[in-house]
PDB file of N, CA and C in Angstrom:
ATOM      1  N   UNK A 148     -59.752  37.263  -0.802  1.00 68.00           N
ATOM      2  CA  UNK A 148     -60.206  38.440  -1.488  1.00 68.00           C
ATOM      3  C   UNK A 148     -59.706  38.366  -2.932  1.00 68.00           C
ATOM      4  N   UNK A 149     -60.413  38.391  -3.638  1.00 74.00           N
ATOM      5  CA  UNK A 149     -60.323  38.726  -5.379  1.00 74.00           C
ATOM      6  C   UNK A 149     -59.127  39.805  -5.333  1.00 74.00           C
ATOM      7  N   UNK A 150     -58.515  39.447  -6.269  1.00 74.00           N
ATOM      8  CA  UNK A 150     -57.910  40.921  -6.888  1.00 74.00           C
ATOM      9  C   UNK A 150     -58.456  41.823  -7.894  1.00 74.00           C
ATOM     10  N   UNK A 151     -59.338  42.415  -7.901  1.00 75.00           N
ATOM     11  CA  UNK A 151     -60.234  43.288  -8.496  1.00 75.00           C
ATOM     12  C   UNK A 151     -59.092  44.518  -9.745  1.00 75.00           C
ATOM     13  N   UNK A 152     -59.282  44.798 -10.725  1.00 75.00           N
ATOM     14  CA  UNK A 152     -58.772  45.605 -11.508  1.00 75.00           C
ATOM     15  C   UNK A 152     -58.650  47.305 -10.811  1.00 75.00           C
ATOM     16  N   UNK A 153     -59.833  47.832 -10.244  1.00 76.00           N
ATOM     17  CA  UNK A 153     -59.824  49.171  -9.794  1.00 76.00           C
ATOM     18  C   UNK A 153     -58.858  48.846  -8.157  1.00 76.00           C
ATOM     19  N   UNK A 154     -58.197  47.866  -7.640  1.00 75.00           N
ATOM     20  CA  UNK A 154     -57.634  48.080  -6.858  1.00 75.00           C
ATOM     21  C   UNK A 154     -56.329  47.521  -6.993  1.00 75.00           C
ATOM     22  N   UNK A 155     -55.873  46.789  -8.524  1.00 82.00           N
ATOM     23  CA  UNK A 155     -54.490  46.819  -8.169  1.00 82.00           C
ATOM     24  C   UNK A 155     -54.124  47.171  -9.560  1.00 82.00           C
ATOM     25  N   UNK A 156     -54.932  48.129 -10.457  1.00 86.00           N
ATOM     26  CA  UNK A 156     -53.841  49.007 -11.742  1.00 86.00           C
ATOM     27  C   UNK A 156     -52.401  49.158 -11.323  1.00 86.00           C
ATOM     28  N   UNK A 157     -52.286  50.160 -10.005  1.00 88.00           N
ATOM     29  CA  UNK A 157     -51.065  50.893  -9.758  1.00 88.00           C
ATOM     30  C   UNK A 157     -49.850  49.586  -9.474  1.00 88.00           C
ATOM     31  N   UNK A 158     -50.449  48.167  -9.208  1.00 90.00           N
ATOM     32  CA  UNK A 158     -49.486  47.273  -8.541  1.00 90.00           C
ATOM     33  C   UNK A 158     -49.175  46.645 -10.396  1.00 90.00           C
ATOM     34  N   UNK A 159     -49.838  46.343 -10.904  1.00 91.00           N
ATOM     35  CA  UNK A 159     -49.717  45.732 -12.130  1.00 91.00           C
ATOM     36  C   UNK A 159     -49.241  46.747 -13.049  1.00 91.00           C
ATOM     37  N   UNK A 160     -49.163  47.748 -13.198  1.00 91.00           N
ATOM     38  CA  UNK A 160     -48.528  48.899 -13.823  1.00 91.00           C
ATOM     39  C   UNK A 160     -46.624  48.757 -13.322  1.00 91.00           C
ATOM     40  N   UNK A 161     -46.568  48.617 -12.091  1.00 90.00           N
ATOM     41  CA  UNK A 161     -45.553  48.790 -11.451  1.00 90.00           C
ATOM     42  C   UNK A 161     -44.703  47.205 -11.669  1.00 90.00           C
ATOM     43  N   UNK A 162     -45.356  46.106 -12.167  1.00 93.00           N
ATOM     44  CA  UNK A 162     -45.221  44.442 -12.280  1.00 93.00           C
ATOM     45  C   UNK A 162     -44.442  44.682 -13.362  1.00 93.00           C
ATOM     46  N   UNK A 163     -45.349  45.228 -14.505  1.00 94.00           N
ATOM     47  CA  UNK A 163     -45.037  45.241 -16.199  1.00 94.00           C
ATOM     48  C   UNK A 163     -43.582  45.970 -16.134  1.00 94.00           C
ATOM     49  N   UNK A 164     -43.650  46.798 -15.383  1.00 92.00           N
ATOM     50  CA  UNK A 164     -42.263  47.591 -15.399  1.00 92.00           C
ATOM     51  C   UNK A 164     -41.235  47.075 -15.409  1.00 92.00           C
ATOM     52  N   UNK A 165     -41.587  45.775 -13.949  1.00 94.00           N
ATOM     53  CA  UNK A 165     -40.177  45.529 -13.110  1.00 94.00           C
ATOM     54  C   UNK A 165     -40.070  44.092 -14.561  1.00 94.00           C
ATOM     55  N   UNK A 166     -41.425  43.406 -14.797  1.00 95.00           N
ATOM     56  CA  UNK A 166     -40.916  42.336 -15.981  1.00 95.00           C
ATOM     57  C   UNK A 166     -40.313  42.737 -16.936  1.00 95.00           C
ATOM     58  N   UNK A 167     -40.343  44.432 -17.181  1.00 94.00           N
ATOM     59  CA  UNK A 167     -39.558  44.944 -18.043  1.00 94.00           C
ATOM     60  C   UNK A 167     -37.614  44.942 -17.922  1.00 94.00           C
ATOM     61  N   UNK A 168     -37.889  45.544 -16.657  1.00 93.00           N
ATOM     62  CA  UNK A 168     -36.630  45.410 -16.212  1.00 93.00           C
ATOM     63  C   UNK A 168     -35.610  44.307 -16.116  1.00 93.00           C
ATOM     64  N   UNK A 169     -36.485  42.722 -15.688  1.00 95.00           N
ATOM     65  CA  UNK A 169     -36.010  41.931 -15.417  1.00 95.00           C
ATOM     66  C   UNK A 169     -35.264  41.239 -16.885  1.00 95.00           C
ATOM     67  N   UNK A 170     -36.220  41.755 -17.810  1.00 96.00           N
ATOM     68  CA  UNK A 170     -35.903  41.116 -18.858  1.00 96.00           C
ATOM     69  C   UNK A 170     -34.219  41.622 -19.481  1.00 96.00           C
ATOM     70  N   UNK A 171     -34.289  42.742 -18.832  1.00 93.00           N
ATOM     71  CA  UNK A 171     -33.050  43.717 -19.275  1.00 93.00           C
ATOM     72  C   UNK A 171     -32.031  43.054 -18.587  1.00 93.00           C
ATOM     73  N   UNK A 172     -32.244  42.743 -17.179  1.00 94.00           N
ATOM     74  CA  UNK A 172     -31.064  42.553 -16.427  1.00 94.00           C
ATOM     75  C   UNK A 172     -30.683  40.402 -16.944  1.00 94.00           C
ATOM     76  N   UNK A 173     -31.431  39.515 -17.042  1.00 95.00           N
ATOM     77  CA  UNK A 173     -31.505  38.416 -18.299  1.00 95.00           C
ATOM     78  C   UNK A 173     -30.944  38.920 -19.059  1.00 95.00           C
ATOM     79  N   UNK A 174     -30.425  39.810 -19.876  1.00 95.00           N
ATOM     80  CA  UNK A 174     -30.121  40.062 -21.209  1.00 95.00           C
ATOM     81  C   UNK A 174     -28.456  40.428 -21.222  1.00 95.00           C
ATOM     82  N   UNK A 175     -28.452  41.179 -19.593  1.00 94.00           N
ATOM     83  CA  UNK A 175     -26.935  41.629 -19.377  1.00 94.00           C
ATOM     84  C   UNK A 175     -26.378  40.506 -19.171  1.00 94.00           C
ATOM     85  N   UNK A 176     -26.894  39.660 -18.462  1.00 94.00           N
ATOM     86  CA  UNK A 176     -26.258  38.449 -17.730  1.00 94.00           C
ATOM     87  C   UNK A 176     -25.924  37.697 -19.163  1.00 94.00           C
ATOM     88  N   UNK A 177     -26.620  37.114 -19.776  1.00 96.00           N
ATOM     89  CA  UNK A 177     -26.531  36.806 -21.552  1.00 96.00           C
ATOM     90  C   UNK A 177     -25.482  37.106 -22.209  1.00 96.00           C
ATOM     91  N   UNK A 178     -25.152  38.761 -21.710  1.00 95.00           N
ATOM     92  CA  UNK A 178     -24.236  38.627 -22.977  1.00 95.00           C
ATOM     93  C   UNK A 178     -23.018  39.566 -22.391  1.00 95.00           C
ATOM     94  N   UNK A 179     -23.120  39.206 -20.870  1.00 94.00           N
ATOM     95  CA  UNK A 179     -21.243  39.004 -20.294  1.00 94.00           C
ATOM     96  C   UNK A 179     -21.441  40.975 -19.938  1.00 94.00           C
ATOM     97  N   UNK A 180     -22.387  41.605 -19.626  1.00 92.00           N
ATOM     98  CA  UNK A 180     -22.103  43.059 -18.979  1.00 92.00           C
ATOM     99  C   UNK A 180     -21.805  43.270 -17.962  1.00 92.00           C
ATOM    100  N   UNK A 181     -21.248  44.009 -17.751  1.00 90.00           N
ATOM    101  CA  UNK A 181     -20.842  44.799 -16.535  1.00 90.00           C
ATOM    102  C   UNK A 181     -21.659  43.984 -15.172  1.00 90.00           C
ATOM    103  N   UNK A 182     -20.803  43.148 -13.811  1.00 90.00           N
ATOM    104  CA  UNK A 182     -21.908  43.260 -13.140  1.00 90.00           C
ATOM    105  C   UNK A 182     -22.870  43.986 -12.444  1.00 90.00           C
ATOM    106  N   UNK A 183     -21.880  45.206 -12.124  1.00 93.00           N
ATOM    107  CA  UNK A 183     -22.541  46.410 -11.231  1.00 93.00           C
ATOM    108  C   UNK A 183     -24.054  46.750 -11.983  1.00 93.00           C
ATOM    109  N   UNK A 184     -24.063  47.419 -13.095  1.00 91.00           N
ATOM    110  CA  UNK A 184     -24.853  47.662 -13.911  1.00 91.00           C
ATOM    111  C   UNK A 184     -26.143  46.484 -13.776  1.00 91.00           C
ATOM    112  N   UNK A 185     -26.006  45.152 -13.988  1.00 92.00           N
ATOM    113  CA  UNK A 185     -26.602  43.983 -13.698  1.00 92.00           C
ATOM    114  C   UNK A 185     -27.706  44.181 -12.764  1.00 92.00           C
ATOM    115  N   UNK A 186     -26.322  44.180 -11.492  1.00 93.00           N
ATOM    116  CA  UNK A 186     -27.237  44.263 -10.140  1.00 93.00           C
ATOM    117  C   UNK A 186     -27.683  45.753  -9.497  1.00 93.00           C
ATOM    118  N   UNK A 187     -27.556  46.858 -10.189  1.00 93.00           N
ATOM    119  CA  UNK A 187     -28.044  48.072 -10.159  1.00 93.00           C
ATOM    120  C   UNK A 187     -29.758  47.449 -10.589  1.00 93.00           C
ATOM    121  N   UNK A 188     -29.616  47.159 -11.666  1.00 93.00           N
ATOM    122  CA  UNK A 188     -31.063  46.786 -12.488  1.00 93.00           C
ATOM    123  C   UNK A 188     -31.882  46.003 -11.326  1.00 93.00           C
ATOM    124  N   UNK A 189     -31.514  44.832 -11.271  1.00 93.00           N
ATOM    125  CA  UNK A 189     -31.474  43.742 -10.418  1.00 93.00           C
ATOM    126  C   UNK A 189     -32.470  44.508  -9.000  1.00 93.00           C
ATOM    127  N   UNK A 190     -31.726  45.263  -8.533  1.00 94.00           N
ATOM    128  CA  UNK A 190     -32.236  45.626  -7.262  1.00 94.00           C
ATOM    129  C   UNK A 190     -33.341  46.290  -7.605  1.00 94.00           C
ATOM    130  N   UNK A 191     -33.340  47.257  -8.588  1.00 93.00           N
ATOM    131  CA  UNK A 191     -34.387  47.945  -8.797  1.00 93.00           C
ATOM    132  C   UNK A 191     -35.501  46.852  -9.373  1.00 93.00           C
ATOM    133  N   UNK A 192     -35.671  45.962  -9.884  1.00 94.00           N
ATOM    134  CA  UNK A 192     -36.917  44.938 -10.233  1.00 94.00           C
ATOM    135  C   UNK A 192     -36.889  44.835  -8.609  1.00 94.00           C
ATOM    136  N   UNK A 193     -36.333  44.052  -7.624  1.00 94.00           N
ATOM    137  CA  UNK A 193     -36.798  43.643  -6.594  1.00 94.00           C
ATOM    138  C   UNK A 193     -37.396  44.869  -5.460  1.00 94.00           C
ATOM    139  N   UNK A 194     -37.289  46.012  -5.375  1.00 92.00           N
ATOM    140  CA  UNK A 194     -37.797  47.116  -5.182  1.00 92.00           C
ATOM    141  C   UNK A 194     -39.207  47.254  -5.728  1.00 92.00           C
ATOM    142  N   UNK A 195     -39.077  47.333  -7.251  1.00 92.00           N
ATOM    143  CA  UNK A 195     -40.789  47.255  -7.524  1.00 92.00           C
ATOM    144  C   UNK A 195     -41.717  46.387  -7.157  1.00 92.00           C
ATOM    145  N   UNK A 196     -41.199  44.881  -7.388  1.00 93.00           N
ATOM    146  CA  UNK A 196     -41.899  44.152  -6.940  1.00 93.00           C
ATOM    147  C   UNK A 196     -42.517  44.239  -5.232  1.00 93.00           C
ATOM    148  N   UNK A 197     -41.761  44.592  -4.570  1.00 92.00           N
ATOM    149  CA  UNK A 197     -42.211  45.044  -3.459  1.00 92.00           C
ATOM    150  C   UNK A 197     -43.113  45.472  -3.131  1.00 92.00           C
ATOM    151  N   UNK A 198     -42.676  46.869  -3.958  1.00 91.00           N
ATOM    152  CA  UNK A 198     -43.888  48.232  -4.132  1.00 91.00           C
ATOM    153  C   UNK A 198     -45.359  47.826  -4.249  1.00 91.00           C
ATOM    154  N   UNK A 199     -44.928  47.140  -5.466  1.00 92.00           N
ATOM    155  CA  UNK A 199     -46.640  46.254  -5.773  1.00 92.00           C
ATOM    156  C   UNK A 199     -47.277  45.850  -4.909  1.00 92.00           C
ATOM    157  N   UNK A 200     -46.390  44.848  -4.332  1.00 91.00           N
ATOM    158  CA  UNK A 200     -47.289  43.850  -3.155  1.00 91.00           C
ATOM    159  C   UNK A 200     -47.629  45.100  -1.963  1.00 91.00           C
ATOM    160  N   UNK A 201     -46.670  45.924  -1.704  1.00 90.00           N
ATOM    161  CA  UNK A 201     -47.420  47.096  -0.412  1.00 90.00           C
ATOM    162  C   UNK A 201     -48.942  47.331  -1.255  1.00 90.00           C
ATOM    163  N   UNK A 202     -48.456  47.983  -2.259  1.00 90.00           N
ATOM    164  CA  UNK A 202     -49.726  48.261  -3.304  1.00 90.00           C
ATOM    165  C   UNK A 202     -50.907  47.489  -3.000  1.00 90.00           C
ATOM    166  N   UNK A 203     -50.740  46.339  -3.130  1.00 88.00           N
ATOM    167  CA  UNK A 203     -51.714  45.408  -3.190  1.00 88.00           C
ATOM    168  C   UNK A 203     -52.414  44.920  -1.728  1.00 88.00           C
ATOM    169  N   UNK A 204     -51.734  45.124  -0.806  1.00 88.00           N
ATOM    170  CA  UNK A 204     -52.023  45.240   0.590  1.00 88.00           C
ATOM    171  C   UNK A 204     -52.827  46.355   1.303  1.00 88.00           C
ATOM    172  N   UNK A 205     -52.097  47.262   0.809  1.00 88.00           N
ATOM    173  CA  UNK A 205     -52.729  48.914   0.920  1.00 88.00           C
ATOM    174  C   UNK A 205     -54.296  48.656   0.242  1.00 88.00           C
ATOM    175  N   UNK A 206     -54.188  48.416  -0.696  1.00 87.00           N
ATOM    176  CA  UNK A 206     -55.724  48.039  -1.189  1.00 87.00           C
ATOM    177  C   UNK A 206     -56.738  47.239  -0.843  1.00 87.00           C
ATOM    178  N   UNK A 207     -55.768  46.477  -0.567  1.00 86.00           N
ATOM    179  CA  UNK A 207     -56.890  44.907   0.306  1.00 86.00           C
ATOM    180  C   UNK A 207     -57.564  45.941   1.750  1.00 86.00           C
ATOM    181  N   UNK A 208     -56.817  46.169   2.391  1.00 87.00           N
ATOM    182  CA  UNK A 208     -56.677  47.341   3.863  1.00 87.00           C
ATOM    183  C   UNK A 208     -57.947  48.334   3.257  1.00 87.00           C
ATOM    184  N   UNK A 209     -57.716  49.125   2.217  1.00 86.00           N
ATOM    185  CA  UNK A 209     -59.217  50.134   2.156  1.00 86.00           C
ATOM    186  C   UNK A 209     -60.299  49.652   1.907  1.00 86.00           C
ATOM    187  N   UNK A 210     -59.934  48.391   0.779  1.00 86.00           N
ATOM    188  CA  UNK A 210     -61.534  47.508   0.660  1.00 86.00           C
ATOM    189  C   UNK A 210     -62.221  47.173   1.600  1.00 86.00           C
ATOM    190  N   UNK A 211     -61.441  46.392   2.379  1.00 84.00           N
ATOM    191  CA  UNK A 211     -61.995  45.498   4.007  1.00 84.00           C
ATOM    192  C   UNK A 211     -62.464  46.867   4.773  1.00 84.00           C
ATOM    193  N   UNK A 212     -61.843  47.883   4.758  1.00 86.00           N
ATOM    194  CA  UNK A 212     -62.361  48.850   5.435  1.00 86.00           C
ATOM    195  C   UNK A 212     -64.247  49.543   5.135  1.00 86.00           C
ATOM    196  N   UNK A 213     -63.420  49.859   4.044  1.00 86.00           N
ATOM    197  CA  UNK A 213     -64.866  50.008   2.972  1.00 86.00           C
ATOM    198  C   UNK A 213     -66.532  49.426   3.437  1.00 86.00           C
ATOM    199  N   UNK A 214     -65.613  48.123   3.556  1.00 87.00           N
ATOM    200  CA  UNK A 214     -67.005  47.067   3.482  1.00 87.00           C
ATOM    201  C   UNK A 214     -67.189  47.121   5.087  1.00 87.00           C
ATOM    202  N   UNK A 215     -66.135  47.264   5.888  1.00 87.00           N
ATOM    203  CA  UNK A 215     -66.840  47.141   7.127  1.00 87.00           C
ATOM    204  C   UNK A 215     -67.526  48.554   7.609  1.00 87.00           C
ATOM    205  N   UNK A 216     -67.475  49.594   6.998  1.00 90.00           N
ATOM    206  CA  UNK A 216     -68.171  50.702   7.253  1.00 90.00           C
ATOM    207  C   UNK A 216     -69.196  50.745   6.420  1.00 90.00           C
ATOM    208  N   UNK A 217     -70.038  50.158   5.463  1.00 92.00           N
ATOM    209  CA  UNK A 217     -71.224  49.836   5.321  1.00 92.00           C
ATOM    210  C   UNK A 217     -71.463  48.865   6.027  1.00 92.00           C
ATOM    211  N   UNK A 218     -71.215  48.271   7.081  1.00 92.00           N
ATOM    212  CA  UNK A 218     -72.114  47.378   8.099  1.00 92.00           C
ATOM    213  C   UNK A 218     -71.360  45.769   7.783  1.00 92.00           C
ATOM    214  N   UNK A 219     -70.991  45.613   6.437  1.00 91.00           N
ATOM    215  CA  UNK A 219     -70.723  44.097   6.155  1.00 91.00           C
ATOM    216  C   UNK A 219     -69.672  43.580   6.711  1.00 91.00           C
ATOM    217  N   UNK A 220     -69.440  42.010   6.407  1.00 89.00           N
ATOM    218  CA  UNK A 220     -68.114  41.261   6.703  1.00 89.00           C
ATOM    219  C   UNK A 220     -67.410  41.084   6.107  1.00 89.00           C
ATOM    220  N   UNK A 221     -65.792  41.849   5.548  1.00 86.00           N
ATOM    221  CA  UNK A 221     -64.937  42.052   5.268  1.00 86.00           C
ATOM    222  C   UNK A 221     -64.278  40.215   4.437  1.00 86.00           C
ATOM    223  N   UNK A 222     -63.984  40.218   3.580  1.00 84.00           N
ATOM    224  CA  UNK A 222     -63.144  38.789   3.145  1.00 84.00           C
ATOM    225  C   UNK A 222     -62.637  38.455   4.044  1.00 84.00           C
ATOM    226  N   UNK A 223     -61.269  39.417   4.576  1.00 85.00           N
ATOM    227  CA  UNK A 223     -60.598  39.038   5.011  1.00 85.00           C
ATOM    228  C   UNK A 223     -60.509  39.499   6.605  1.00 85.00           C
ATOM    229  N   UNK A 224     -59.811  39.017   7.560  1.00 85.00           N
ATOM    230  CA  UNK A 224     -59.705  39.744   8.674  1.00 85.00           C
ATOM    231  C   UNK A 224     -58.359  40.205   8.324  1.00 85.00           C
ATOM    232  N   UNK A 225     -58.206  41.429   9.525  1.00 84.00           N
ATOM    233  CA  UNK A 225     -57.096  42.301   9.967  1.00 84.00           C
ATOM    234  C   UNK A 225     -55.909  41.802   9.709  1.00 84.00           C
ATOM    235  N   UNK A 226     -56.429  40.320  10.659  1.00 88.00           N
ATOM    236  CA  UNK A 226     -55.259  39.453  11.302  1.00 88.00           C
ATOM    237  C   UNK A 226     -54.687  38.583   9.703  1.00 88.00           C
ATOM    238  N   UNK A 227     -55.267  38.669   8.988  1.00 88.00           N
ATOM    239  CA  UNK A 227     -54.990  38.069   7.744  1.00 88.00           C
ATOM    240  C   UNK A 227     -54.209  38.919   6.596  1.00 88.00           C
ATOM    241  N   UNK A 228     -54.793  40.114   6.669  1.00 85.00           N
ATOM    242  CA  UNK A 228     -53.919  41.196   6.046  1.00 85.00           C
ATOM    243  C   UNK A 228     -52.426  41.499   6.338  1.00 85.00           C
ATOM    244  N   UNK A 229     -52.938  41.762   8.167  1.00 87.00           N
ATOM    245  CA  UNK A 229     -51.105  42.116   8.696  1.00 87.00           C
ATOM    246  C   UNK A 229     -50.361  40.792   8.589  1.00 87.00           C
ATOM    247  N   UNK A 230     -50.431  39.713   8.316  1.00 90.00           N
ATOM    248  CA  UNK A 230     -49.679  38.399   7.993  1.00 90.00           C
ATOM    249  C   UNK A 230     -49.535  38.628   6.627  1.00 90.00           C
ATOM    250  N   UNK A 231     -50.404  38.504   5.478  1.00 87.00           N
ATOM    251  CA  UNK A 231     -49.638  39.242   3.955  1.00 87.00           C
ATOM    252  C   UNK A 231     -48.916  39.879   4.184  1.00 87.00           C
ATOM    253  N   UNK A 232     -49.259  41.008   4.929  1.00 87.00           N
ATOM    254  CA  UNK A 232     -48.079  42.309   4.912  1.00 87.00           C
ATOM    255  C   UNK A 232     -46.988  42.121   5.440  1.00 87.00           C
ATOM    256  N   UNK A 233     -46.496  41.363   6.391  1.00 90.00           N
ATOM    257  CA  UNK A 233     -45.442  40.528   6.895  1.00 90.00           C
ATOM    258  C   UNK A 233     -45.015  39.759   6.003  1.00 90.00           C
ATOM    259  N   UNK A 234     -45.419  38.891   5.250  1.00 90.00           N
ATOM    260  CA  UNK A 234     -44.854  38.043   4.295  1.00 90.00           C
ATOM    261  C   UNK A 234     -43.588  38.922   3.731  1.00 90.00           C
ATOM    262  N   UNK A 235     -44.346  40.292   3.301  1.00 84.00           N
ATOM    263  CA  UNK A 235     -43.634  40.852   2.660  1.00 84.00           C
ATOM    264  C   UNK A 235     -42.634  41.681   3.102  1.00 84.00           C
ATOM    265  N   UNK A 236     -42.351  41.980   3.824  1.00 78.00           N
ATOM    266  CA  UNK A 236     -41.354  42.750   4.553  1.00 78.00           C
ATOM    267  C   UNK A 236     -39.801  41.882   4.889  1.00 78.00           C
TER     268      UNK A 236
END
């Protein structure tokens, strides 16, 4: 399945963030900060990134749905989705 723009804004919105973040927590490490602070940051990029990928799963899940309630055949199967979604967990 494509990653289409109208179904993963909210995951790529949530990406830019955490590359935001990451760049911050690179920057502590750089120049000798606090570790707590570090890995406060730290966790929170790996949290978003998460988020996204549910994001992006959650979406794949309404598309395939979508399409199979106008009659068609879905990209992906079920069984292909709940294995992404496992990846991620």
């Amino acid at each position: 399945m494509k990653l289409q723009p109208d179904m993963t804004s909210e995951a790529l919105t949530r990406l830019k963030r955490a590359r935001g973040q990451l760049n911050a927590v690179i920057e502590m490490m750089e120049n000798g900060e606090d570790c707590r602070s570090a890995l406060t940051q730290l966790a929170a990029v790996s949290k978003a990134i998460d988020r996204a990928g549910f994001k992006i799963i959650a979406s794949g899940m309404r598309h395939c749905g979508t399409t199979r309630d106008r009659g068609e055949e879905p990209e992906m199967t079920e069984e292909e989705l709940e294995k992404l979604f496992l990846a991620l967990a």
